[in-house]
Tab-separated table of C-alpha atoms in Angstrom:
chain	number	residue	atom	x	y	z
A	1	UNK	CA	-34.901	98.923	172.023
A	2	UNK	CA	-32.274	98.255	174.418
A	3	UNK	CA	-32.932	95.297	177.060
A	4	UNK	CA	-33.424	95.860	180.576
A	5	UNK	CA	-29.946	95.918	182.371
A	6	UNK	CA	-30.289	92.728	184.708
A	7	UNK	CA	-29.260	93.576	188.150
A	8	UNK	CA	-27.233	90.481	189.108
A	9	UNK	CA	-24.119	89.915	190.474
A	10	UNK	CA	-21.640	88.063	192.775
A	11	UNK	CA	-23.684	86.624	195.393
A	12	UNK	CA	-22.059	86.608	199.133
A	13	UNK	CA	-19.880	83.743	199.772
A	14	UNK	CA	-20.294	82.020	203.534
A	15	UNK	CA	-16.608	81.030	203.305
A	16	UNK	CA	-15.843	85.170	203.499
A	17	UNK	CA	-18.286	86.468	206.016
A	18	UNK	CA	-15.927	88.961	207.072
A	19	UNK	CA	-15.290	92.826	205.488
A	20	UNK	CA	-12.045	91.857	203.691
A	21	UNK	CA	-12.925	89.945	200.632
A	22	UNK	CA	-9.304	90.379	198.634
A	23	UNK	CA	-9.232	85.976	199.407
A	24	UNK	CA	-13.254	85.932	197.854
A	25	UNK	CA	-12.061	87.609	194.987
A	26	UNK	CA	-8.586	85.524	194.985
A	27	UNK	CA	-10.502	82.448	195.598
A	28	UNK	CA	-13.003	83.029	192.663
A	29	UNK	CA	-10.476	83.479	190.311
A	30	UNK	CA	-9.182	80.365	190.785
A	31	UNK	CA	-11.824	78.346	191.006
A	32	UNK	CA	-12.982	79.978	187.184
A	33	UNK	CA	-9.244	78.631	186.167
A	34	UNK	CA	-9.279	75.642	188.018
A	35	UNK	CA	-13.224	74.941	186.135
A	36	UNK	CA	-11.759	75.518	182.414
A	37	UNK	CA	-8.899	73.383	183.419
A	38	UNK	CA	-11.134	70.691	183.913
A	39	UNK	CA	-13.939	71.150	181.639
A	40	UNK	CA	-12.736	72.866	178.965
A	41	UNK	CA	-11.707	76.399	178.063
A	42	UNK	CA	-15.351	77.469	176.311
A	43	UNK	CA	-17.885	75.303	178.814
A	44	UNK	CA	-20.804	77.790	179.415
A	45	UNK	CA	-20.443	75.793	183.051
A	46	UNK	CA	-17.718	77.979	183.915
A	47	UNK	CA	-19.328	81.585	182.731
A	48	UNK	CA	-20.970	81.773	186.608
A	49	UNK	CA	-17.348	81.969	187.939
A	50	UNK	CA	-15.748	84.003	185.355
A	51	UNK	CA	-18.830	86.675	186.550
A	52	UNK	CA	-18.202	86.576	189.961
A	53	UNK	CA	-14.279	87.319	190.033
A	54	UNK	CA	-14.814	90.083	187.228
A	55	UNK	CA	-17.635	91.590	189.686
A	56	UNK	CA	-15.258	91.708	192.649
A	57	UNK	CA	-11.585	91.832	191.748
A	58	UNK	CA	-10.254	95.174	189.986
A	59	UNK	CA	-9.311	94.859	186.605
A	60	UNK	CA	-5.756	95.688	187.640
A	61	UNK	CA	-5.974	92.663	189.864
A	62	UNK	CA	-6.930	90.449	187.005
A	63	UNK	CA	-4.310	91.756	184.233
A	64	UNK	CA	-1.934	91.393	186.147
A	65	UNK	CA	-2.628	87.526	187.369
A	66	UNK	CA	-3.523	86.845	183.876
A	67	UNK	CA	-0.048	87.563	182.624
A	68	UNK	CA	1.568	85.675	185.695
A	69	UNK	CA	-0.566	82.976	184.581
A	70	UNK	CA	1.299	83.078	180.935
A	71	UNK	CA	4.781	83.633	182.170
A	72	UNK	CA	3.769	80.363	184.634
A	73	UNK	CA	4.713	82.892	188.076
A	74	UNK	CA	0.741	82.653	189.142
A	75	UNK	CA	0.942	81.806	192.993
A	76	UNK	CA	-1.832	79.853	193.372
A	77	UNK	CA	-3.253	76.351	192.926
A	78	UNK	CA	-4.343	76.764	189.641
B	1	UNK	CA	-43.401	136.985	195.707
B	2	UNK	CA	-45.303	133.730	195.648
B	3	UNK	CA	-41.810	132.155	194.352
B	4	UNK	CA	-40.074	133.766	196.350
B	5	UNK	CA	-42.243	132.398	199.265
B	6	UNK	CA	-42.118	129.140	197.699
B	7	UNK	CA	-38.042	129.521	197.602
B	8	UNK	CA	-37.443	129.787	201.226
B	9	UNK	CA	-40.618	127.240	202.324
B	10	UNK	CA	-38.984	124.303	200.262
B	11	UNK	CA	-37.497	121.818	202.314
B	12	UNK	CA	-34.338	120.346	200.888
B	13	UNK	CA	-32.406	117.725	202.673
B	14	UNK	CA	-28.825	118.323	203.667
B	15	UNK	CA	-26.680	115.900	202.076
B	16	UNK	CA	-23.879	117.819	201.787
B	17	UNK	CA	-21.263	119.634	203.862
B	18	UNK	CA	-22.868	123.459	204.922
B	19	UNK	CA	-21.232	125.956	206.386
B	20	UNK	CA	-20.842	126.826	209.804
B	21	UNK	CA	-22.733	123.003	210.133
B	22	UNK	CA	-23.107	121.192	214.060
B	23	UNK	CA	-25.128	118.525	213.255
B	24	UNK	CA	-25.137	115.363	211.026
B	25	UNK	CA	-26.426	115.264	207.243
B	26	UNK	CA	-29.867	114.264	206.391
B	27	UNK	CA	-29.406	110.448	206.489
B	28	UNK	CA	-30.252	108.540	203.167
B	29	UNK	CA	-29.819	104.669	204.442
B	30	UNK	CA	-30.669	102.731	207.212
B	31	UNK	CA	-27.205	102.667	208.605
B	32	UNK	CA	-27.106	106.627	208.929
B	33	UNK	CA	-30.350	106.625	210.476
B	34	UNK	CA	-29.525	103.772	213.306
B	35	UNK	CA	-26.756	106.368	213.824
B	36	UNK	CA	-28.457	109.584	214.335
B	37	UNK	CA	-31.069	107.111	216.379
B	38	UNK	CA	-28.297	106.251	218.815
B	39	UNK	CA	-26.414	109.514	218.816
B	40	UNK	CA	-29.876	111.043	220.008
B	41	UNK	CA	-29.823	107.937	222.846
B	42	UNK	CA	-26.525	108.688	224.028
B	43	UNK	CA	-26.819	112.548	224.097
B	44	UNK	CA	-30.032	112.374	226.253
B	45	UNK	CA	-27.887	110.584	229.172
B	46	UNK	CA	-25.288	112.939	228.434
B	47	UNK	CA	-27.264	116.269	229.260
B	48	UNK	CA	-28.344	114.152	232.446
B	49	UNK	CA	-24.399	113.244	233.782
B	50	UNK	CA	-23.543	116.995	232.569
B	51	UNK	CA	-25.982	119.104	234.075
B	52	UNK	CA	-25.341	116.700	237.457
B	53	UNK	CA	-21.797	117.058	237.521
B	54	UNK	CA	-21.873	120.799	236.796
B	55	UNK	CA	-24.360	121.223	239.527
B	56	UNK	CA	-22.144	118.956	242.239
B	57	UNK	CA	-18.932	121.148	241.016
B	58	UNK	CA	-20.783	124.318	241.368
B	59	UNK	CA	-22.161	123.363	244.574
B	60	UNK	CA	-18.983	122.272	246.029
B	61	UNK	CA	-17.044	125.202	245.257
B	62	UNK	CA	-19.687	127.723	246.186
B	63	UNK	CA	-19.833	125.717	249.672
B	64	UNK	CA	-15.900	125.396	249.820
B	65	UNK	CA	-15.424	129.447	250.694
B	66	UNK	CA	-14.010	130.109	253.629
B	67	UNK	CA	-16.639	132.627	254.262
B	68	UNK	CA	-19.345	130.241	253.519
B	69	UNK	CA	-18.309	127.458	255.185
B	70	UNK	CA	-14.672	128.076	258.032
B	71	UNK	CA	-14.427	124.874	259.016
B	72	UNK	CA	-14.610	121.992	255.875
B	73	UNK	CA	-15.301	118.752	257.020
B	74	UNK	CA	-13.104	115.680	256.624
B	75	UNK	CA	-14.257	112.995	255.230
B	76	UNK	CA	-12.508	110.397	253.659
B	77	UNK	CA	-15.260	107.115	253.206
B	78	UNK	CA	-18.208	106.476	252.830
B	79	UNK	CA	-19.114	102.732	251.730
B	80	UNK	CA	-22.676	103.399	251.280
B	81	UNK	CA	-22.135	106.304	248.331
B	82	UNK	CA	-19.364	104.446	247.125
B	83	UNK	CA	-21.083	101.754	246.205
B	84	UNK	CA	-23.951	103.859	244.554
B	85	UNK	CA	-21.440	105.893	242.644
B	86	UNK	CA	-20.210	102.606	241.039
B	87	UNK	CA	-23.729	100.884	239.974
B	88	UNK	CA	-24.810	104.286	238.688
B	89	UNK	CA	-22.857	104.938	235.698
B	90	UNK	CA	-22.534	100.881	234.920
B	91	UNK	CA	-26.268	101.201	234.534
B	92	UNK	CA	-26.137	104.484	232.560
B	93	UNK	CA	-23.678	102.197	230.361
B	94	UNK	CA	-25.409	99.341	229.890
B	95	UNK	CA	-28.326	101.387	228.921
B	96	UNK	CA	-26.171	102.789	226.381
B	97	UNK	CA	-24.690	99.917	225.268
B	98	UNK	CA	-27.581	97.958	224.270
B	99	UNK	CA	-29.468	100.147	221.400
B	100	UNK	CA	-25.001	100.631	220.579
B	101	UNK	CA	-24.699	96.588	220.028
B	102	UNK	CA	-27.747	96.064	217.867
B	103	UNK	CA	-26.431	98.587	215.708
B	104	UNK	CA	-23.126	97.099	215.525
B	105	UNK	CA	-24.645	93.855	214.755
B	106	UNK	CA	-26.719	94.995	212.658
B	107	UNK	CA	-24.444	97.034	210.143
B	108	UNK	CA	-22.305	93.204	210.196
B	109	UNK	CA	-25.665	91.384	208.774
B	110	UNK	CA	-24.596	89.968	205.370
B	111	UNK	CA	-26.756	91.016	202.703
B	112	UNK	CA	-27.175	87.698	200.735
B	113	UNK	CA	-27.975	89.082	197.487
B	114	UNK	CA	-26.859	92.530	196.867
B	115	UNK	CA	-27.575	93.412	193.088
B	116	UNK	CA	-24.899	95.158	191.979
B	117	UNK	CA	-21.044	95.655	193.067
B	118	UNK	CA	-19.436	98.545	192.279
B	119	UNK	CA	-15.593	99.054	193.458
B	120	UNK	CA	-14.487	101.996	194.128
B	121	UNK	CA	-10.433	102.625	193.565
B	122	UNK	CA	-8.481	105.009	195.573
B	123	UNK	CA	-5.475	106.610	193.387
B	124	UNK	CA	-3.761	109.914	194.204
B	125	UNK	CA	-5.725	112.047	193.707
B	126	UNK	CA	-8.988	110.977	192.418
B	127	UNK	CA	-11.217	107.638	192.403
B	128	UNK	CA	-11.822	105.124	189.718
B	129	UNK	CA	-15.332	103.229	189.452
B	130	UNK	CA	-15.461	99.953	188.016
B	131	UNK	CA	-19.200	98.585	187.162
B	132	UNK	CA	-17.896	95.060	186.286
B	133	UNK	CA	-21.188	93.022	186.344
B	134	UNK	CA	-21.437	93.987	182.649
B	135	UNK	CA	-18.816	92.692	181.369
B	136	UNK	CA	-18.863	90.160	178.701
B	137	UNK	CA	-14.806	89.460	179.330
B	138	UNK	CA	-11.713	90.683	181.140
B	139	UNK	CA	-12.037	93.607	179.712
B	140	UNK	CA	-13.848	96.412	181.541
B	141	UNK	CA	-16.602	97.793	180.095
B	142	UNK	CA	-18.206	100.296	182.611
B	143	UNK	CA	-15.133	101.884	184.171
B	144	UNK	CA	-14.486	105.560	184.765
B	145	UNK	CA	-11.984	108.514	186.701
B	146	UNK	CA	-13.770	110.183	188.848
B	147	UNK	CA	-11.649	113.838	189.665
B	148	UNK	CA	-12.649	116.904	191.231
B	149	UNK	CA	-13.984	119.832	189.306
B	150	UNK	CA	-11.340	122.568	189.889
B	151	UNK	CA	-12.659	125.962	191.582
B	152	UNK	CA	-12.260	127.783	188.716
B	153	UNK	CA	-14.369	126.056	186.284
B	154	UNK	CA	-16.905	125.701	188.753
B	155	UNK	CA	-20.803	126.831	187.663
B	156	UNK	CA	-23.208	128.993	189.522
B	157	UNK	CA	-24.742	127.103	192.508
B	158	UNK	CA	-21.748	123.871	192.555
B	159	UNK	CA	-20.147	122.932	195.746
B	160	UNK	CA	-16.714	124.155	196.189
B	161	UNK	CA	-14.035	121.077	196.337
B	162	UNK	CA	-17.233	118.683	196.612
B	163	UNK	CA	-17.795	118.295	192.822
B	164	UNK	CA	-16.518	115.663	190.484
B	165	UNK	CA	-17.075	115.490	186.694
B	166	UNK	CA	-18.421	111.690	187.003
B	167	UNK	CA	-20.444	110.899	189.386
B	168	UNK	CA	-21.170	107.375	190.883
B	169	UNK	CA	-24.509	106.767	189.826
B	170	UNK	CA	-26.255	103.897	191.639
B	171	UNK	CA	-29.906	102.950	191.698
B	172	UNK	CA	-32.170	103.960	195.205
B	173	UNK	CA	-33.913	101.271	197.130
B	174	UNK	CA	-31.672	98.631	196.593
B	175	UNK	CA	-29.327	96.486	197.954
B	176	UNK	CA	-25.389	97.445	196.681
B	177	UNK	CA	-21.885	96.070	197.512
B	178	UNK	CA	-18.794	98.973	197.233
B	179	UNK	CA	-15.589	96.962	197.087
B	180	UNK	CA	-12.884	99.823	198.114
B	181	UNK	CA	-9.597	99.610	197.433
B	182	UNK	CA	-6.050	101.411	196.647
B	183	UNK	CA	-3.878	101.280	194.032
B	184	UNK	CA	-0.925	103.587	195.705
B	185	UNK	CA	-1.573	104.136	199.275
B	186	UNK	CA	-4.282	104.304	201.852
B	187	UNK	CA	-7.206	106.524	201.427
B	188	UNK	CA	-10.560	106.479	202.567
B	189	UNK	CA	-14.321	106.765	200.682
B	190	UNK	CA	-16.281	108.301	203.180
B	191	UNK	CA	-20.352	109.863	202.348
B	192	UNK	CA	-21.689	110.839	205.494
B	193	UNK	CA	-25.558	111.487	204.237
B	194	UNK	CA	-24.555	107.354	203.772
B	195	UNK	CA	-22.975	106.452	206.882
B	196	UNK	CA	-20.565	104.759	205.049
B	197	UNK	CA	-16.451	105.419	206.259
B	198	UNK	CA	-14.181	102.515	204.381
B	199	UNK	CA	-10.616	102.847	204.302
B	200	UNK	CA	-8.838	102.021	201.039
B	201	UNK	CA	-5.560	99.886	201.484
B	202	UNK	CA	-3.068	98.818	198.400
B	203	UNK	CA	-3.833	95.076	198.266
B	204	UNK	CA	-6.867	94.658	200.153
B	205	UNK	CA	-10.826	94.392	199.033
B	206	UNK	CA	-12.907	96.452	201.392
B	207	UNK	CA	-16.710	95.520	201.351
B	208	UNK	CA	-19.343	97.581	202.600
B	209	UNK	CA	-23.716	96.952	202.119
B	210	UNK	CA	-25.483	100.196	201.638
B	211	UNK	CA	-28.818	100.766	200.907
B	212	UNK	CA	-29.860	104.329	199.359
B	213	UNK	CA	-33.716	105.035	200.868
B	214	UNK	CA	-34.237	108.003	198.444
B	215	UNK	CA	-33.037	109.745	195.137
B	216	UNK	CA	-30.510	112.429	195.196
B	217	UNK	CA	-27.042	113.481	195.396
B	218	UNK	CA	-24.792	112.880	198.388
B	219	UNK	CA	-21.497	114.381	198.718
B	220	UNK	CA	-17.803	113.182	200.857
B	221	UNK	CA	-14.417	113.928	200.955
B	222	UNK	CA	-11.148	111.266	200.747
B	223	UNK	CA	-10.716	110.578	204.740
B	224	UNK	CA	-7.278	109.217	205.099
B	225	UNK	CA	-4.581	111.647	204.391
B	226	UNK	CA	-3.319	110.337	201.284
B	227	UNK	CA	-0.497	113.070	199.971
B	228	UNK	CA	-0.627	116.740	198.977
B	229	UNK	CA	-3.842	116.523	197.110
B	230	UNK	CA	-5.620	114.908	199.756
B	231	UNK	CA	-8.167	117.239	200.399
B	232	UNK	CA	-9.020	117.251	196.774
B	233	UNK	CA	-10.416	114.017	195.533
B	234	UNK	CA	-14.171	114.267	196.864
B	235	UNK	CA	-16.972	111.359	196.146
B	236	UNK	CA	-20.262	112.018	194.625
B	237	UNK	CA	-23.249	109.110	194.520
B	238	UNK	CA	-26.384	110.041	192.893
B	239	UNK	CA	-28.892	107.902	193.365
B	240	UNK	CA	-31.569	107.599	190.822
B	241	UNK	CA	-34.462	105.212	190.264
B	242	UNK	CA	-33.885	102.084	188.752
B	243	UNK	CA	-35.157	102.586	185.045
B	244	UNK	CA	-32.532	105.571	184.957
B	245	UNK	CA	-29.790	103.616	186.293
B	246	UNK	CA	-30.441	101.214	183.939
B	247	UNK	CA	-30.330	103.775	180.834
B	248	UNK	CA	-27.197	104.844	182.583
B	249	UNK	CA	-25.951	101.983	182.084
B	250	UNK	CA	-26.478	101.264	178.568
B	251	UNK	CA	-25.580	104.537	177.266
B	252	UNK	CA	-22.379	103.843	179.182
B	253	UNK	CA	-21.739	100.875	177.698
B	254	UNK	CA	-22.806	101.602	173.922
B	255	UNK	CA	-18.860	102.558	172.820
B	256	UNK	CA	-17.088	98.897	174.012
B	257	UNK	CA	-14.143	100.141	174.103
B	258	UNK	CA	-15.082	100.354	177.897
B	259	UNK	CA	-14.622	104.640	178.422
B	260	UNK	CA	-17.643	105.907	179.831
């Protein structure tokens, strides 16, 4: 028996109110980095934000900043 | 003959395109509705102005012959009709604009909590669909192409250059966020029976709220010309109810290496 899908996901973020959300999705990638950075790279604290950007940024998006982040050309504060 | 009967006494909404069509598509969310609502407003004060300025033109030319009427008269002010002439239509237009605001307000309320984003990726010439609230890591696990069934291999009773071979399956009654985007250059996902017009742009994250009020299957077309193939890269939602999205979504997800 398969579980019930849970229908969760990013909720809206006050700080983007507006129709473009590229700097939600931006912003929540960072803050996931910025989280593991400080508490670790496996802290279950950080899962929530991990969720969020992988709900709202295309996984183009994310490939590519993840290998900017490894060749250290990321531009933002990480 | 009873089917037959039964055949042509079936209603069955109009979600797609028809033929020869002049007005909108059955709406299937709020937003569509508030739309047809205020169209219907608007058109009402329309046949009023029309059928009064057709009548004045009429009048005044009919009145104008020179067998009618030898002499015209000359006048050049009148203060009194002036003024009338002014408050009239900025009363006409403030009795338009008010149901016009609250819908424009109301399509900006923020849904708090919508439960479940979907993006929706413009490439030329067909869309991608990411479900990414199921993923476990970067990887995506519900993602899919969604392209246009050619003519040729179309089956009895399909839509010409409406079809797609995967559809964008969403659950009715409730709340959804489509993220659009681009990953060349601009399109535009655009379902009618929805309401719902968003432009894709390279670089940018579109959001839009809908809410789907009933099941079915609601067709649109790519609106923002987009290259040669343009007119071929339709949309297709299907909205079912929940418990079938939901086995949607795990038969979906079953092979993890993340093709539908």
């Amino acid at each position: 028996m398969e579980d019930e899908i849970e229908l969760k996901t990013a909720p809206a973020d006050f700080r983007f109110p507006t129709t473009n959300q590229t700097r939600h999705c931006f912003t929540r990638y960072i803050e996931f980095h910025r989280c593991t950075t400080a508490k670790g790279e496996d802290s279950s604290d950080c899962e929530r934000f991990a969720k969020y950007y992988r709900a709202l940024c295309p996984g183009e998006w994310v490939d590519k900043w993840n290998e900017q982040r490894e060749t250290g050309t990321f531009p933002g504060p990480l | 003959m009873i089917v037959l009967k039964w055949l042509f006494l079936t209603i069955s909404p109009c979600d797609a395109a028809e033929p020869w069509q002049l007005g909108f598509q059955d709406a299937a969310t709020p937003i569509m509705q508030g739309i047809i609502d205020l169209h219907h407003d608007i058109f009402f004060f329309l046949i009023l102005i029309l059928v009064f300025v057709l009548w004045i033109l009429v009048r005044a030319l009919w009145h104008f012959h020179y067998k009618e009427n030898a002499i015209p008269q000359r006048i050049v002010h009148g203060t009194t009709i002036e003024i009338l002439w002014t408050i009239f239509p900025s009363l006409i237009l403030m009795f338009i604009a008010i149901p016009s605001f609250a819908l424009l307000y109301s399509m900006d309320e923020v849904v708090v909590d919508p439960a479940i984003t979907i993006k929706a990726i413009g490439h030329q010439w067909y869309w991608t669909y990411e479900y990414s609230d199921y993923n476990s890591s970067d990887e995506q696990s519900l993602t899919f192409d969604s392209y246009m069934i050619p003519e040729e291999d179309l089956e009895l009773g399909q839509l010409r250059l409406l079809e797609v071979d995967n559809r964008v399956v969403v659950p009715a009654k409730t709340h959804l966020r489509i993220i659009v985007t681009s990953a060349d250059v601009l399109h535009s996902w655009a379902v009618p029976s929805l309401g719902v017009k968003c432009d894709a742009v390279p670089g940018r994250l579109n959001q839009i709220s809908i809410l789907v009020q009933r099941e079915g299957v609601y067709y649109g077309q790519c609106s923002e010309i987009c290259g040669t193939n343009h007119a071929f890269m339709p949309i297709v939602v299907e909205a079912v109810s929940r418990k079938d999205y939901g086995s949607w979504v795990s038969n979906q997800l079953i092979p993890q290496t993340g093709e539908a």
